[in-house]
Every structure is written in C-alpha cells, then in structure tokens.
C-alpha cells in the first residue's frame, strides 16, 4: 500500500491500491470506513442524478473474485489493527480508528451474482479478526433487487454477522423516483421491499434531499414521501437524511443544489412529527 493520506474530502476508491476494498476517512463516523466495492466496472441498475461515480453506466458487475476480496479485507484489517496503516494514512489522531465496513461501491452491490457469497466471506473475515458485533457492518443498497431469493439469502447472512441495511429512498412517488433515480420503481414496490429487508436485518432508510434547478422539493413531494414512510414506520430503525455531500458526476450535476442546514433540519423534524420515525441528519 502507498503512503497517501486519507482525507474526508477525497473518497477515491483506489487509494489503498486494492481492488475490492477501499478505506475512506469519514467525518460523520469519525474514523476510517472500509468500503467493499463489488461493482469494479462502475455499472449500476440505477442512474441517480447525484451519483458520485465517474463514468457510471447501466448494468451489473463483472464476476467477483471472492478469494481476492477476502484476502484484501483480511490483509487490510491486519495492517489496520496490528500494523501502522492508521498512523501512516490518517493525519488526525482522533480519526485513527476503524468506523465500519460498508458494502458501498460504484454500483448496486446486490446486483452481483456473488453478492450472498461476498457477504459470507466478509462475515468470515470479521469473525477471524474477532470483530463480529464490534465493527459495524452495513449494506448500502437501492433495495430494488430484494425480491430475489439469492439477495435475501445475503441479507440473512449479513444479519447473522450483526450487519444492518441502509435502504435508499429519495422520493415517495413514481415520478420523483424516475426523475431522481432514473428507475421505474413504484412506492408500493419500495414499501414491499423495505418490509422484506426489515424482516431480515435492522433497516434504515437513507434519503438524499436537494434542490433541482434552484427549486426545493415541493409539498406534493414531501407528502408522497411521508405517505411512503408511514407505510414502513413500524418496521424501520429510522431515516438517515442527507444533503448533497460530494459533487455529482452525472450529466444533471449542474441542475442540483444543496439545501440549507435549517431547511433540511426542518424537513427532518416534520418527518418525525408526522410519522414518529427518528431522523439522523447529515447536511
Ligand atoms: S444506486 Fe448508488 S451507485 Fe447506483 S446510481 Fe444511485 S447512487 Fe449511484
């Protein structure tokens, strides 16, 4: 591995010189988040307008080399836990800790044919390093493939390893989903998939809220989102509400604008008032 310093502003996925495993410094988690990227070809079944992946394309990942994935994670954890990786790559002493492991890459992780096996490999490495239940394990997903039995098998394995699901829901109506995520999902489908996910593992909704062409989401967009949230309020852990964190690399990037912290906080409060769901804000 090279000697590049990790910074909160730079989330490039090639800094450790590995293929599937990429450490990033997370201000929110106050430490090093270990990403597992199953989509090396930058292919996703969605095309969210705010997506940070450069040269994103539609599709599914190439075959995963599970042996390589496992050995990269194993080696990285060795370096981080027993070597001097954190001292060499993290400037601020208070950030020299591992924050989590997240399946979160350059495309939808559950679209990998080997998704379930990949989760099992990661779980085995966690066990080997005595990190099960100590280092949070997360799946960041758009939730669109949860109807597939093989994906649900992966979620069950994730849950057995103490993991949780962060399920992307950016808008609550079909037109909004098409405009933001370029998917033909429907609110009914999303609610159904959220319920399936929550049955298998602790599930958070993850929502990105932003202005487009200078206009914030209107009350109709808020109401449809709240309606969807109400349908799953009894099964989810809460909502992670995000603003635009890093620049989009999609053609629509120039249309997107950040909302003020107060506007996002007010929206989060309205969500809690109307649905009873707790909201964690990351403006
Ligand atoms: S689901 Fe994730 S990887 Fe896929 S386009 Fe959206 S933000 Fe990008």
PDB file of C-alpha atoms and ligand atoms in Angstrom:
ATOM      1  CA  UNK A   1       0.000   0.000   0.000  1.00  0.00           C
ATOM      2  CA  UNK A   2       1.219   3.546  -0.713  1.00  0.00           C
ATOM      3  CA  UNK A   3       1.612   6.409   1.776  1.00  0.00           C
ATOM      4  CA  UNK A   4      -1.253   8.646   0.617  1.00  0.00           C
ATOM      5  CA  UNK A   5      -3.038  10.415   3.483  1.00  0.00           C
ATOM      6  CA  UNK A   6      -6.786   9.792   3.660  1.00  0.00           C
ATOM      7  CA  UNK A   7      -8.913  12.951   3.844  1.00  0.00           C
ATOM      8  CA  UNK A   8     -12.638  13.483   4.390  1.00  0.00           C
ATOM      9  CA  UNK A   9     -12.868  15.359   1.076  1.00  0.00           C
ATOM     10  CA  UNK A  10     -11.244  12.649  -1.030  1.00  0.00           C
ATOM     11  CA  UNK A  11     -13.259   9.442  -1.333  1.00  0.00           C
ATOM     12  CA  UNK A  12     -11.444   7.978  -4.338  1.00  0.00           C
ATOM     13  CA  UNK A  13     -11.692   4.226  -4.224  1.00  0.00           C
ATOM     14  CA  UNK A  14      -8.155   3.398  -5.383  1.00  0.00           C
ATOM     15  CA  UNK A  15      -6.145   4.986  -2.592  1.00  0.00           C
ATOM     16  CA  UNK A  16      -5.065   1.743  -0.912  1.00  0.00           C
ATOM     17  CA  UNK A  17      -4.111   0.135  -4.218  1.00  0.00           C
ATOM     18  CA  UNK A  18      -6.621  -2.684  -3.705  1.00  0.00           C
ATOM     19  CA  UNK A  19      -9.422  -3.824  -5.999  1.00  0.00           C
ATOM     20  CA  UNK A  20     -12.452  -4.564  -3.870  1.00  0.00           C
ATOM     21  CA  UNK A  21     -11.514  -2.911  -0.580  1.00  0.00           C
ATOM     22  CA  UNK A  22     -11.159   0.860  -0.200  1.00  0.00           C
ATOM     23  CA  UNK A  23     -10.675   2.815   3.010  1.00  0.00           C
ATOM     24  CA  UNK A  24     -12.124   6.325   3.228  1.00  0.00           C
ATOM     25  CA  UNK A  25     -11.981   8.841   6.051  1.00  0.00           C
ATOM     26  CA  UNK A  26     -15.486   9.581   7.300  1.00  0.00           C
ATOM     27  CA  UNK A  27     -16.138  12.815   9.174  1.00  0.00           C
ATOM     28  CA  UNK A  28     -19.610  11.592  10.169  1.00  0.00           C
ATOM     29  CA  UNK A  29     -18.334   8.282  11.566  1.00  0.00           C
ATOM     30  CA  UNK A  30     -15.158   9.930  12.910  1.00  0.00           C
ATOM     31  CA  UNK A  31     -12.858   7.252  11.624  1.00  0.00           C
ATOM     32  CA  UNK A  32     -11.896   5.073   8.695  1.00  0.00           C
ATOM     33  CA  UNK A  33     -14.781   3.438   6.910  1.00  0.00           C
ATOM     34  CA  UNK A  34     -13.790   0.331   4.963  1.00  0.00           C
ATOM     35  CA  UNK A  35     -15.725   0.175   1.722  1.00  0.00           C
ATOM     36  CA  UNK A  36     -16.291  -3.047  -0.190  1.00  0.00           C
ATOM     37  CA  UNK A  37     -16.881  -2.325  -3.858  1.00  0.00           C
ATOM     38  CA  UNK A  38     -18.400  -5.205  -5.822  1.00  0.00           C
ATOM     39  CA  UNK A  39     -19.006  -3.071  -8.945  1.00  0.00           C
ATOM     40  CA  UNK A  40     -15.490  -2.609 -10.304  1.00  0.00           C
ATOM     41  CA  UNK A  41     -16.914  -1.912 -13.768  1.00  0.00           C
ATOM     42  CA  UNK A  42     -18.919   1.076 -12.415  1.00  0.00           C
ATOM     43  CA  UNK A  43     -22.196  -0.480 -13.504  1.00  0.00           C
ATOM     44  CA  UNK A  44     -25.432   0.115 -11.619  1.00  0.00           C
ATOM     45  CA  UNK A  45     -29.055  -0.759 -12.361  1.00  0.00           C
ATOM     46  CA  UNK A  46     -29.984   2.840 -11.394  1.00  0.00           C
ATOM     47  CA  UNK A  47     -28.547   6.190 -12.507  1.00  0.00           C
ATOM     48  CA  UNK A  48     -29.206   8.613  -9.638  1.00  0.00           C
ATOM     49  CA  UNK A  49     -28.673  12.225 -10.690  1.00  0.00           C
ATOM     50  CA  UNK A  50     -26.478  12.896  -7.641  1.00  0.00           C
ATOM     51  CA  UNK A  51     -24.330   9.752  -8.058  1.00  0.00           C
ATOM     52  CA  UNK A  52     -20.648  10.408  -7.366  1.00  0.00           C
ATOM     53  CA  UNK A  53     -19.402   7.563  -9.563  1.00  0.00           C
ATOM     54  CA  UNK A  54     -17.473   8.817 -12.589  1.00  0.00           C
ATOM     55  CA  UNK A  55     -18.266   7.115 -15.894  1.00  0.00           C
ATOM     56  CA  UNK A  56     -21.237   5.342 -14.325  1.00  0.00           C
ATOM     57  CA  UNK A  57     -23.008   3.002 -16.696  1.00  0.00           C
ATOM     58  CA  UNK A  58     -26.093   0.845 -16.581  1.00  0.00           C
ATOM     59  CA  UNK A  59     -25.688  -2.847 -15.897  1.00  0.00           C
ATOM     60  CA  UNK A  60     -24.417  -5.362 -13.385  1.00  0.00           C
ATOM     61  CA  UNK A  61     -20.905  -6.056 -12.113  1.00  0.00           C
ATOM     62  CA  UNK A  62     -18.466  -8.487 -13.676  1.00  0.00           C
ATOM     63  CA  UNK A  63     -17.769 -11.783 -11.905  1.00  0.00           C
ATOM     64  CA  UNK A  64     -16.320 -11.221  -8.425  1.00  0.00           C
ATOM     65  CA  UNK A  65     -13.020 -12.827  -7.422  1.00  0.00           C
ATOM     66  CA  UNK A  66     -14.179 -13.857  -3.952  1.00  0.00           C
ATOM     67  CA  UNK A  67     -10.778 -15.161  -2.944  1.00  0.00           C
ATOM     68  CA  UNK A  68      -9.178 -11.824  -3.771  1.00  0.00           C
ATOM     69  CA  UNK A  69     -11.916  -9.904  -1.945  1.00  0.00           C
ATOM     70  CA  UNK A  70     -11.441 -11.998   1.189  1.00  0.00           C
ATOM     71  CA  UNK A  71      -7.667 -11.752   1.140  1.00  0.00           C
ATOM     72  CA  UNK A  72      -7.734  -7.981   0.525  1.00  0.00           C
ATOM     73  CA  UNK A  73     -10.025  -7.423   3.501  1.00  0.00           C
ATOM     74  CA  UNK A  74      -8.039  -9.810   5.670  1.00  0.00           C
ATOM     75  CA  UNK A  75      -4.763  -8.085   4.781  1.00  0.00           C
ATOM     76  CA  UNK A  76      -6.204  -4.613   5.239  1.00  0.00           C
ATOM     77  CA  UNK A  77      -7.574  -5.438   8.692  1.00  0.00           C
ATOM     78  CA  UNK A  78      -4.218  -6.928   9.675  1.00  0.00           C
ATOM     79  CA  UNK A  79      -2.488  -3.708   8.643  1.00  0.00           C
ATOM     80  CA  UNK A  80      -5.065  -1.501  10.343  1.00  0.00           C
ATOM     81  CA  UNK A  81      -5.340  -3.476  13.582  1.00  0.00           C
ATOM     82  CA  UNK A  82      -1.829  -4.765  14.031  1.00  0.00           C
ATOM     83  CA  UNK A  83       0.287  -2.703  11.631  1.00  0.00           C
ATOM     84  CA  UNK A  84       0.846   1.031  11.275  1.00  0.00           C
ATOM     85  CA  UNK A  85      -1.708   1.726   8.496  1.00  0.00           C
ATOM     86  CA  UNK A  86      -3.764   4.186  10.536  1.00  0.00           C
ATOM     87  CA  UNK A  87      -0.704   6.069  11.818  1.00  0.00           C
ATOM     88  CA  UNK A  88       0.699   6.393   8.289  1.00  0.00           C
ATOM     89  CA  UNK A  89      -2.529   7.329   6.497  1.00  0.00           C
ATOM     90  CA  UNK A  90      -4.632   9.334   8.935  1.00  0.00           C
ATOM     91  CA  UNK A  91      -3.260  12.729   9.989  1.00  0.00           C
ATOM     92  CA  UNK A  92      -5.669  13.484  12.878  1.00  0.00           C
ATOM     93  CA  UNK A  93      -5.133  11.218  15.860  1.00  0.00           C
ATOM     94  CA  UNK A  94      -8.835  11.185  16.815  1.00  0.00           C
ATOM     95  CA  UNK A  95      -9.724   9.707  13.398  1.00  0.00           C
ATOM     96  CA  UNK A  96      -7.249   6.810  13.758  1.00  0.00           C
ATOM     97  CA  UNK A  97      -9.901   4.183  14.337  1.00  0.00           C
ATOM     98  CA  UNK A  98     -11.959   1.832  12.203  1.00  0.00           C
ATOM     99  CA  UNK A  99     -15.550   3.063  11.954  1.00  0.00           C
ATOM    100  CA  UNK A 100     -17.343   0.397   9.932  1.00  0.00           C
ATOM    101  CA  UNK A 101     -17.290  -1.927   6.924  1.00  0.00           C
ATOM    102  CA  UNK A 102     -19.779  -0.999   4.227  1.00  0.00           C
ATOM    103  CA  UNK A 103     -20.815  -2.722   1.020  1.00  0.00           C
ATOM    104  CA  UNK A 104     -20.948   0.519  -0.882  1.00  0.00           C
ATOM    105  CA  UNK A 105     -19.277   0.797  -4.189  1.00  0.00           C
ATOM    106  CA  UNK A 106     -19.542   2.028  -7.712  1.00  0.00           C
ATOM    107  CA  UNK A 107     -22.928   0.430  -8.364  1.00  0.00           C
ATOM    108  CA  UNK A 108     -25.627  -1.570  -6.617  1.00  0.00           C
ATOM    109  CA  UNK A 109     -23.924  -4.325  -4.528  1.00  0.00           C
ATOM    110  CA  UNK A 110     -26.894  -6.699  -4.602  1.00  0.00           C
ATOM    111  CA  UNK A 111     -26.746  -6.847  -8.395  1.00  0.00           C
ATOM    112  CA  UNK A 112     -23.594  -9.002  -8.147  1.00  0.00           C
ATOM    113  CA  UNK A 113     -24.384 -12.653  -8.792  1.00  0.00           C
ATOM    114  CA  UNK A 114     -21.962 -13.490  -5.952  1.00  0.00           C
ATOM    115  CA  UNK A 115     -23.486 -10.987  -3.503  1.00  0.00           C
ATOM    116  CA  UNK A 116     -24.541 -13.592  -0.962  1.00  0.00           C
ATOM    117  CA  UNK A 117     -21.128 -15.341  -1.090  1.00  0.00           C
ATOM    118  CA  UNK A 118     -19.355 -11.995  -0.800  1.00  0.00           C
ATOM    119  CA  UNK A 119     -21.295 -11.218   2.392  1.00  0.00           C
ATOM    120  CA  UNK A 120     -20.380 -14.659   3.753  1.00  0.00           C
ATOM    121  CA  UNK A 121     -16.679 -14.023   3.005  1.00  0.00           C
ATOM    122  CA  UNK A 122     -16.747 -10.632   4.717  1.00  0.00           C
ATOM    123  CA  UNK A 123     -18.558 -12.147   7.703  1.00  0.00           C
ATOM    124  CA  UNK A 124     -15.881 -14.860   7.939  1.00  0.00           C
ATOM    125  CA  UNK A 125     -13.107 -12.251   7.947  1.00  0.00           C
ATOM    126  CA  UNK A 126     -14.880 -10.263  10.659  1.00  0.00           C
ATOM    127  CA  UNK A 127     -15.151 -13.414  12.741  1.00  0.00           C
ATOM    128  CA  UNK A 128     -11.474 -14.234  12.199  1.00  0.00           C
ATOM    129  CA  UNK A 129     -10.451 -10.800  13.466  1.00  0.00           C
ATOM    130  CA  UNK A 130     -12.853 -11.005  16.426  1.00  0.00           C
ATOM    131  CA  UNK A 131     -14.744  -8.004  15.065  1.00  0.00           C
ATOM    132  CA  UNK A 132     -18.197  -9.533  14.755  1.00  0.00           C
ATOM    133  CA  UNK A 133     -20.606  -7.288  16.652  1.00  0.00           C
ATOM    134  CA  UNK A 134     -17.760  -4.845  17.399  1.00  0.00           C
ATOM    135  CA  UNK A 135     -17.172  -3.269  13.989  1.00  0.00           C
ATOM    136  CA  UNK A 136     -20.485  -2.237  12.371  1.00  0.00           C
ATOM    137  CA  UNK A 137     -21.235  -3.949   9.067  1.00  0.00           C
ATOM    138  CA  UNK A 138     -23.521  -2.166   6.598  1.00  0.00           C
ATOM    139  CA  UNK A 139     -25.062  -2.730   3.225  1.00  0.00           C
ATOM    140  CA  UNK A 140     -25.828   0.447   1.288  1.00  0.00           C
ATOM    141  CA  UNK A 141     -28.451  -0.579  -1.259  1.00  0.00           C
ATOM    142  CA  UNK A 142     -31.118   0.832  -3.522  1.00  0.00           C
ATOM    143  CA  UNK A 143     -33.269  -2.104  -2.440  1.00  0.00           C
ATOM    144  CA  UNK A 144     -34.531  -2.826  -5.938  1.00  0.00           C
ATOM    145  CA  UNK A 145     -33.426  -6.488  -6.029  1.00  0.00           C
ATOM    146  CA  UNK A 146     -34.616  -7.617  -2.612  1.00  0.00           C
ATOM    147  CA  UNK A 147     -37.375  -9.707  -4.204  1.00  0.00           C
ATOM    148  CA  UNK A 148     -34.640 -12.129  -5.370  1.00  0.00           C
ATOM    149  CA  UNK A 149     -34.122 -15.136  -3.093  1.00  0.00           C
ATOM    150  CA  UNK A 150     -30.329 -15.015  -3.541  1.00  0.00           C
ATOM    151  CA  UNK A 151     -30.254 -11.397  -2.339  1.00  0.00           C
ATOM    152  CA  UNK A 152     -32.413 -12.223   0.665  1.00  0.00           C
ATOM    153  CA  UNK A 153     -30.003 -15.054   1.482  1.00  0.00           C
ATOM    154  CA  UNK A 154     -27.207 -12.453   1.532  1.00  0.00           C
ATOM    155  CA  UNK A 155     -29.250 -10.207   3.811  1.00  0.00           C
ATOM    156  CA  UNK A 156     -29.824 -13.077   6.234  1.00  0.00           C
ATOM    157  CA  UNK A 157     -26.064 -13.720   6.305  1.00  0.00           C
ATOM    158  CA  UNK A 158     -25.463 -10.005   6.854  1.00  0.00           C
ATOM    159  CA  UNK A 159     -27.898 -10.025   9.783  1.00  0.00           C
ATOM    160  CA  UNK A 160     -26.252 -13.107  11.315  1.00  0.00           C
ATOM    161  CA  UNK A 161     -22.947 -11.205  11.191  1.00  0.00           C
ATOM    162  CA  UNK A 162     -24.547  -8.302  13.091  1.00  0.00           C
ATOM    163  CA  UNK A 163     -24.986  -6.183   9.973  1.00  0.00           C
ATOM    164  CA  UNK A 164     -27.636  -3.647   9.021  1.00  0.00           C
ATOM    165  CA  UNK A 165     -29.186  -2.333   5.819  1.00  0.00           C
ATOM    166  CA  UNK A 166     -29.266   1.262   4.620  1.00  0.00           C
ATOM    167  CA  UNK A 167     -32.011   1.343   2.018  1.00  0.00           C
ATOM    168  CA  UNK A 168     -32.122   4.256  -0.414  1.00  0.00           C
ATOM    169  CA  UNK A 169     -35.472   6.061  -0.686  1.00  0.00           C
ATOM    170  CA  UNK A 170     -35.082   9.541  -2.133  1.00  0.00           C
ATOM    171  CA  UNK A 171     -38.643  10.294  -3.225  1.00  0.00           C
ATOM    172  CA  UNK A 172     -42.052   8.832  -2.413  1.00  0.00           C
ATOM    173  CA  UNK A 173     -43.808   8.930  -5.793  1.00  0.00           C
ATOM    174  CA  UNK A 174     -43.073   7.131  -9.051  1.00  0.00           C
ATOM    175  CA  UNK A 175     -42.426  10.363 -10.985  1.00  0.00           C
ATOM    176  CA  UNK A 176     -39.939  11.529  -8.357  1.00  0.00           C
ATOM    177  CA  UNK A 177     -38.161   8.160  -8.369  1.00  0.00           C
ATOM    178  CA  UNK A 178     -37.866   8.346 -12.133  1.00  0.00           C
ATOM    179  CA  UNK A 179     -36.567  11.919 -12.012  1.00  0.00           C
ATOM    180  CA  UNK A 180     -34.047  11.364  -9.202  1.00  0.00           C
ATOM    181  CA  UNK A 181     -33.004   7.719  -9.522  1.00  0.00           C
ATOM    182  CA  UNK A 182     -33.993   7.029 -13.152  1.00  0.00           C
ATOM    183  CA  UNK A 183     -35.804   3.924 -12.077  1.00  0.00           C
ATOM    184  CA  UNK A 184     -39.331   2.780 -12.808  1.00  0.00           C
ATOM    185  CA  UNK A 185     -39.862   1.637  -9.201  1.00  0.00           C
ATOM    186  CA  UNK A 186     -43.205   2.375  -7.591  1.00  0.00           C
ATOM    187  CA  UNK A 187     -43.919   3.396  -3.981  1.00  0.00           C
ATOM    188  CA  UNK A 188     -45.799   0.110  -3.460  1.00  0.00           C
ATOM    189  CA  UNK A 189     -42.771  -1.879  -4.601  1.00  0.00           C
ATOM    190  CA  UNK A 190     -40.406   0.148  -2.407  1.00  0.00           C
ATOM    191  CA  UNK A 191     -42.637  -0.326   0.664  1.00  0.00           C
ATOM    192  CA  UNK A 192     -42.844  -4.053  -0.033  1.00  0.00           C
ATOM    193  CA  UNK A 193     -39.067  -4.358  -0.418  1.00  0.00           C
ATOM    194  CA  UNK A 194     -38.472  -2.319   2.728  1.00  0.00           C
ATOM    195  CA  UNK A 195     -40.691  -4.683   4.680  1.00  0.00           C
ATOM    196  CA  UNK A 196     -38.841  -7.696   3.253  1.00  0.00           C
ATOM    197  CA  UNK A 197     -35.494  -6.132   4.187  1.00  0.00           C
ATOM    198  CA  UNK A 198     -36.586  -5.177   7.694  1.00  0.00           C
ATOM    199  CA  UNK A 199     -37.772  -8.718   8.345  1.00  0.00           C
ATOM    200  CA  UNK A 200     -34.234  -9.948   7.729  1.00  0.00           C
ATOM    201  CA  UNK A 201     -31.974  -7.268   9.227  1.00  0.00           C
ATOM    202  CA  UNK A 202     -32.205  -3.910  11.021  1.00  0.00           C
ATOM    203  CA  UNK A 203     -33.061  -1.488   8.218  1.00  0.00           C
ATOM    204  CA  UNK A 204     -32.590   2.264   7.934  1.00  0.00           C
ATOM    205  CA  UNK A 205     -33.986   4.414   5.174  1.00  0.00           C
ATOM    206  CA  UNK A 206     -31.369   6.638   3.564  1.00  0.00           C
ATOM    207  CA  UNK A 207     -32.647   9.761   1.830  1.00  0.00           C
ATOM    208  CA  UNK A 208     -30.883  12.439  -0.199  1.00  0.00           C
ATOM    209  CA  UNK A 209     -32.878  15.702  -0.306  1.00  0.00           C
ATOM    210  CA  UNK A 210     -31.774  18.551  -2.552  1.00  0.00           C
ATOM    211  CA  UNK A 211     -32.941  21.336  -4.848  1.00  0.00           C
ATOM    212  CA  UNK A 212     -33.176  20.995  -8.600  1.00  0.00           C
ATOM    213  CA  UNK A 213     -32.825  23.988 -10.879  1.00  0.00           C
ATOM    214  CA  UNK A 214     -32.959  26.160  -7.787  1.00  0.00           C
ATOM    215  CA  UNK A 215     -36.264  24.707  -6.545  1.00  0.00           C
ATOM    216  CA  UNK A 216     -36.543  22.636  -3.362  1.00  0.00           C
ATOM    217  CA  UNK A 217     -38.873  19.584  -3.345  1.00  0.00           C
ATOM    218  CA  UNK A 218     -42.442  20.915  -3.048  1.00  0.00           C
ATOM    219  CA  UNK A 219     -45.205  19.950  -0.622  1.00  0.00           C
ATOM    220  CA  UNK A 220     -46.514  17.262  -3.005  1.00  0.00           C
ATOM    221  CA  UNK A 221     -43.049  15.635  -2.983  1.00  0.00           C
ATOM    222  CA  UNK A 222     -42.932  15.884   0.814  1.00  0.00           C
ATOM    223  CA  UNK A 223     -46.412  14.404   1.195  1.00  0.00           C
ATOM    224  CA  UNK A 224     -45.774  11.410  -1.058  1.00  0.00           C
ATOM    225  CA  UNK A 225     -42.521  10.727   0.787  1.00  0.00           C
ATOM    226  CA  UNK A 226     -44.334  10.912   4.148  1.00  0.00           C
ATOM    227  CA  UNK A 227     -47.049   8.564   2.868  1.00  0.00           C
ATOM    228  CA  UNK A 228     -44.415   6.019   1.907  1.00  0.00           C
ATOM    229  CA  UNK A 229     -42.612   6.440   5.216  1.00  0.00           C
ATOM    230  CA  UNK A 230     -45.860   5.904   7.136  1.00  0.00           C
ATOM    231  CA  UNK A 231     -46.283   2.532   5.431  1.00  0.00           C
ATOM    232  CA  UNK A 232     -42.976   1.297   6.866  1.00  0.00           C
ATOM    233  CA  UNK A 233     -42.658   3.379  10.034  1.00  0.00           C
ATOM    234  CA  UNK A 234     -43.329   0.357  12.241  1.00  0.00           C
ATOM    235  CA  UNK A 235     -40.504  -1.747  10.806  1.00  0.00           C
ATOM    236  CA  UNK A 236     -37.596   0.621  10.086  1.00  0.00           C
ATOM    237  CA  UNK A 237     -34.955   1.859  12.526  1.00  0.00           C
ATOM    238  CA  UNK A 238     -35.164   5.426  11.288  1.00  0.00           C
ATOM    239  CA  UNK A 239     -34.104   7.718   8.467  1.00  0.00           C
ATOM    240  CA  UNK A 240     -30.644   8.998   7.600  1.00  0.00           C
ATOM    241  CA  UNK A 241     -31.389  12.308   5.909  1.00  0.00           C
ATOM    242  CA  UNK A 242     -28.586  13.651   3.721  1.00  0.00           C
ATOM    243  CA  UNK A 243     -27.920  16.763   1.739  1.00  0.00           C
ATOM    244  CA  UNK A 244     -25.624  16.690  -1.277  1.00  0.00           C
ATOM    245  CA  UNK A 245     -22.296  15.654   0.236  1.00  0.00           C
ATOM    246  CA  UNK A 246     -19.881  15.454  -2.687  1.00  0.00           C
ATOM    247  CA  UNK A 247     -20.245  16.573  -6.304  1.00  0.00           C
ATOM    248  CA  UNK A 248     -22.329  14.525  -8.700  1.00  0.00           C
ATOM    249  CA  UNK A 249     -20.539  13.099 -11.729  1.00  0.00           C
ATOM    250  CA  UNK A 250     -23.731  12.718 -13.744  1.00  0.00           C
ATOM    251  CA  UNK A 251     -24.908  14.926 -16.644  1.00  0.00           C
ATOM    252  CA  UNK A 252     -27.533  16.536 -14.376  1.00  0.00           C
ATOM    253  CA  UNK A 253     -24.895  17.706 -11.851  1.00  0.00           C
ATOM    254  CA  UNK A 254     -25.308  21.360 -12.825  1.00  0.00           C
ATOM    255  CA  UNK A 255     -29.065  21.220 -12.026  1.00  0.00           C
ATOM    256  CA  UNK A 256     -28.546  20.140  -8.414  1.00  0.00           C
ATOM    257  CA  UNK A 257     -28.218  22.430  -5.429  1.00  0.00           C
ATOM    258  CA  UNK A 258     -27.695  21.938  -1.706  1.00  0.00           C
ATOM    259  CA  UNK A 259     -30.441  22.932   0.695  1.00  0.00           C
ATOM    260  CA  UNK A 260     -29.555  24.947   3.781  1.00  0.00           C
ATOM    261  CA  UNK A 261     -28.926  23.117   7.051  1.00  0.00           C
ATOM    262  CA  UNK A 262     -32.012  24.732   8.592  1.00  0.00           C
ATOM    263  CA  UNK A 263     -34.278  23.678   5.724  1.00  0.00           C
ATOM    264  CA  UNK A 264     -33.053  20.084   5.998  1.00  0.00           C
ATOM    265  CA  UNK A 265     -33.389  20.089   9.782  1.00  0.00           C
ATOM    266  CA  UNK A 266     -36.964  21.441   9.495  1.00  0.00           C
ATOM    267  CA  UNK A 267     -37.827  18.729   6.989  1.00  0.00           C
ATOM    268  CA  UNK A 268     -36.372  16.098   9.316  1.00  0.00           C
ATOM    269  CA  UNK A 269     -38.483  17.451  12.167  1.00  0.00           C
ATOM    270  CA  UNK A 270     -41.631  17.366  10.053  1.00  0.00           C
ATOM    271  CA  UNK A 271     -40.856  13.742   9.171  1.00  0.00           C
ATOM    272  CA  UNK A 272     -40.630  12.805  12.841  1.00  0.00           C
ATOM    273  CA  UNK A 273     -43.763  14.773  13.754  1.00  0.00           C
ATOM    274  CA  UNK A 274     -45.858  13.151  11.011  1.00  0.00           C
ATOM    275  CA  UNK A 275     -44.569   9.589  11.169  1.00  0.00           C
ATOM    276  CA  UNK A 276     -42.901   9.112  14.561  1.00  0.00           C
ATOM    277  CA  UNK A 277     -39.740   7.939  12.794  1.00  0.00           C
ATOM    278  CA  UNK A 278     -36.424   9.174  14.199  1.00  0.00           C
ATOM    279  CA  UNK A 279     -34.269  11.113  11.765  1.00  0.00           C
ATOM    280  CA  UNK A 280     -30.474  11.367  11.776  1.00  0.00           C
ATOM    281  CA  UNK A 281     -29.380  14.434   9.856  1.00  0.00           C
ATOM    282  CA  UNK A 282     -26.162  14.743   7.801  1.00  0.00           C
ATOM    283  CA  UNK A 283     -26.418  18.044   5.946  1.00  0.00           C
TER     284      UNK A 283
HETATM  285  S1  LIG B   1     -27.895   3.433  -6.653  1.00  0.00           S
HETATM  286 FE1  LIG B   1     -25.950   4.247  -5.829  1.00  0.00          FE
HETATM  287  S2  LIG B   1     -24.355   3.630  -7.299  1.00  0.00           S
HETATM  288 FE2  LIG B   1     -26.354   3.367  -8.303  1.00  0.00          FE
HETATM  289  S3  LIG B   1     -26.651   5.250  -9.416  1.00  0.00           S
HETATM  290 FE3  LIG B   1     -27.652   5.508  -7.429  1.00  0.00          FE
HETATM  291  S4  LIG B   1     -26.110   6.461  -6.112  1.00  0.00           S
HETATM  292 FE4  LIG B   1     -25.021   5.654  -7.923  1.00  0.00          FE
END
